[in-house]
Amino acid sequence: MSRPLITILDDEPEIRRILTDTLEEAGFRTQSFARAREFEASLNRVTPDVCLVDLSLPDTDGLALVHRLALEQGAAVIIISGRAQVQDRVTGLELGADDYITKPFDPAEVVARIRARLRGGPRTVATTGNSARFSGWTAHFDRYMLEDDTGVETPFSHAEGEVLRLFLESPKRLISRSQMQENLGGGAGESFDRAMDVRISRLRTKLREDPKNPRLIKTIYGAGYIFLGDVTWL
């Protein structure tokens, strides 16, 4: 089995060196880039398993890049940034990032976060198909696209797709926060809870749910979430 490929996009040479050395010692393959142009060109040749992306880039808006990656790539996206404000983390997660690590960071934590993402991936891809029909919608996980019953399509991110797939694989069953963490990876605590809240909120918006009375993704306060639709895998 080939080693997972991690791409690193950061314009600081020392950061790239530390991450490359640490990740390769931990058993990963790496590619590193100082410019978004080179990084994006590489994606035409190979899809990495995880992308590590800095937000402060000299040749593009890092948040816009994260959003494009989340919509167009099958890789997980982890932001590594010196922007430590809560709003920066929330914005990054809302735009589709799977995780957010602030600088300065412990390289061992980066390895642990990557391994958590890679552990989460296979469990959410499981034994079902690539498309599922429910409540007038079809979710196409191979294209990261929601299609309504008139054929109108709405893209969803890799991170949102992981949550949606988890719900569709366990309809009408309570899914606790701890089960979500176990299946999707990520550190426990407020940061993980906030990331899940953001993803679920964005899924509800894309499914045209009433935020005050959602009919599909119900919050069971103090317990978790339950998906109420009937699901047919295609």
XYZ file of C-alpha atoms in Angstrom, residues 37-216:
180
model
C 0.239 28.719 -8.666
C 2.665 25.800 -8.411
C 0.517 24.062 -5.824
C -2.628 24.211 -7.978
C -0.729 23.045 -11.057
C 0.343 19.930 -9.126
C -3.305 19.078 -8.428
C -3.828 18.523 -12.152
C -1.343 15.656 -11.957
C -2.145 13.995 -8.646
C -4.730 14.288 -5.869
C -3.103 14.325 -2.412
C -4.700 12.721 0.607
C -4.377 15.867 2.736
C -3.547 19.474 1.813
C -1.878 21.695 4.429
C -2.557 25.303 3.435
C -1.322 28.575 4.919
C -3.697 31.528 4.566
C -1.096 34.288 4.160
C 0.125 33.611 0.643
C 1.965 36.049 -1.648
C 0.089 35.212 -4.850
C -3.516 34.442 -3.864
C -6.157 34.778 -1.167
C -5.677 31.751 1.082
C -9.338 31.557 2.099
C -10.506 31.630 -1.517
C -8.052 28.850 -2.297
C -9.344 26.749 0.604
C -12.885 27.204 -0.684
C -11.906 26.057 -4.192
C -10.076 23.044 -2.796
C -13.037 22.053 -0.635
C -15.399 22.156 -3.618
C -13.164 20.672 -6.317
C -10.743 18.245 -4.638
C -11.303 14.937 -2.888
C -8.493 15.682 -0.423
C -8.986 16.829 3.126
C -7.897 20.449 3.691
C -6.183 21.520 6.907
C -5.396 25.202 7.387
C -2.123 26.031 9.170
C -2.073 29.749 9.887
C -0.776 32.453 12.187
C -4.281 33.921 12.257
C -5.431 32.823 15.692
C -8.688 34.760 16.097
C -11.857 32.715 16.571
C -13.470 34.423 13.563
C -10.579 33.351 11.333
C -11.038 29.726 12.406
C -14.808 29.906 11.938
C -14.448 31.457 8.476
C -11.952 28.797 7.404
C -14.266 26.009 8.544
C -17.298 27.655 6.947
C -15.453 27.796 3.623
C -14.876 24.047 3.732
C -11.648 23.347 5.640
C -11.620 20.094 7.592
C -9.421 21.397 10.402
C -7.552 24.530 11.524
C -4.156 24.585 13.257
C -2.640 27.848 14.488
C 1.041 28.831 14.358
C 3.272 28.283 16.202
C 2.381 24.598 16.211
C 3.784 21.356 17.579
C 4.762 19.194 14.570
C 3.576 16.111 16.445
C 0.104 17.645 16.669
C 0.060 18.157 12.897
C 0.878 14.476 12.409
C -1.888 13.496 14.842
C -4.445 15.724 13.108
C -3.532 14.286 9.700
C -3.809 10.724 10.978
C -7.205 11.566 12.478
C -8.406 12.866 9.116
C -7.123 9.773 7.300
C -8.737 7.481 9.859
C -12.011 9.338 9.430
C -12.068 9.123 5.638
C -12.456 5.372 5.038
C -15.170 5.004 7.672
C -17.367 7.538 5.930
C -16.812 5.940 2.521
C -17.731 2.455 3.843
C -19.750 -0.067 1.872
C -22.461 2.126 0.323
C -22.474 3.602 -3.161
C -21.431 6.962 -4.517
C -24.943 8.451 -4.688
C -27.929 8.477 -2.350
C -31.525 9.653 -2.882
C -33.546 11.173 -0.041
C -36.492 13.578 0.368
C -36.353 14.965 -3.171
C -32.555 15.214 -3.216
C -29.738 13.133 -4.659
C -26.268 13.417 -3.123
C -23.461 12.576 -5.551
C -20.385 11.907 -3.425
C -18.128 11.245 -6.413
C -18.817 14.797 -7.676
C -19.465 16.552 -4.324
C -22.852 17.699 -5.604
C -26.431 17.877 -4.312
C -29.136 17.621 -6.981
C -32.757 18.542 -6.323
C -35.749 16.915 -8.040
C -35.690 19.527 -10.828
C -32.045 18.831 -11.669
C -30.606 21.969 -10.055
C -27.201 21.187 -8.541
C -25.493 22.674 -5.474
C -21.869 21.808 -4.638
C -20.813 20.716 -1.173
C -17.347 20.544 0.319
C -15.319 17.477 1.278
C -15.928 18.285 4.959
C -19.671 18.757 4.490
C -19.809 15.541 2.469
C -18.277 13.539 5.307
C -21.019 14.710 7.682
C -23.801 14.202 5.147
C -22.596 10.695 4.340
C -22.484 9.824 8.034
C -26.132 10.904 8.377
C -27.250 9.084 5.224
C -25.569 5.856 6.316
C -27.422 5.958 9.662
C -30.867 7.463 8.967
C -33.378 7.779 11.826
C -30.701 6.903 14.382
C -29.240 9.241 16.975
C -25.627 10.170 16.212
C -23.845 11.555 19.255
C -20.998 14.054 19.229
C -18.624 11.334 20.377
C -19.717 9.088 17.482
C -19.135 11.945 15.064
C -15.663 12.508 16.453
C -14.865 8.795 16.223
C -16.038 8.576 12.601
C -14.796 11.906 11.294
C -11.610 12.389 13.269
C -10.398 15.606 14.883
C -9.664 16.666 18.414
C -12.341 16.669 21.065
C -13.634 19.831 22.675
C -15.011 23.195 21.664
C -13.072 23.390 18.393
C -14.484 20.086 17.105
C -18.013 20.962 18.273
C -17.834 24.298 16.501
C -16.584 22.664 13.309
C -19.529 20.241 13.355
C -22.008 23.063 14.019
C -20.633 24.976 11.025
C -20.816 21.989 8.674
C -24.335 21.046 9.742
C -25.515 24.643 9.424
C -24.128 24.821 5.889
C -25.725 21.483 4.965
C -29.086 22.694 6.236
C -28.759 25.833 4.115
C -27.929 23.805 0.999
C -30.867 21.483 1.711
C -33.081 24.591 2.033
C -34.001 23.763 5.590
C -35.852 26.175 7.874
C -33.103 26.961 10.447
C -35.725 27.323 13.192
C -37.473 24.057 12.366
C -35.306 21.767 10.183
C -37.197 18.751 8.866
C -34.237 16.532 7.920
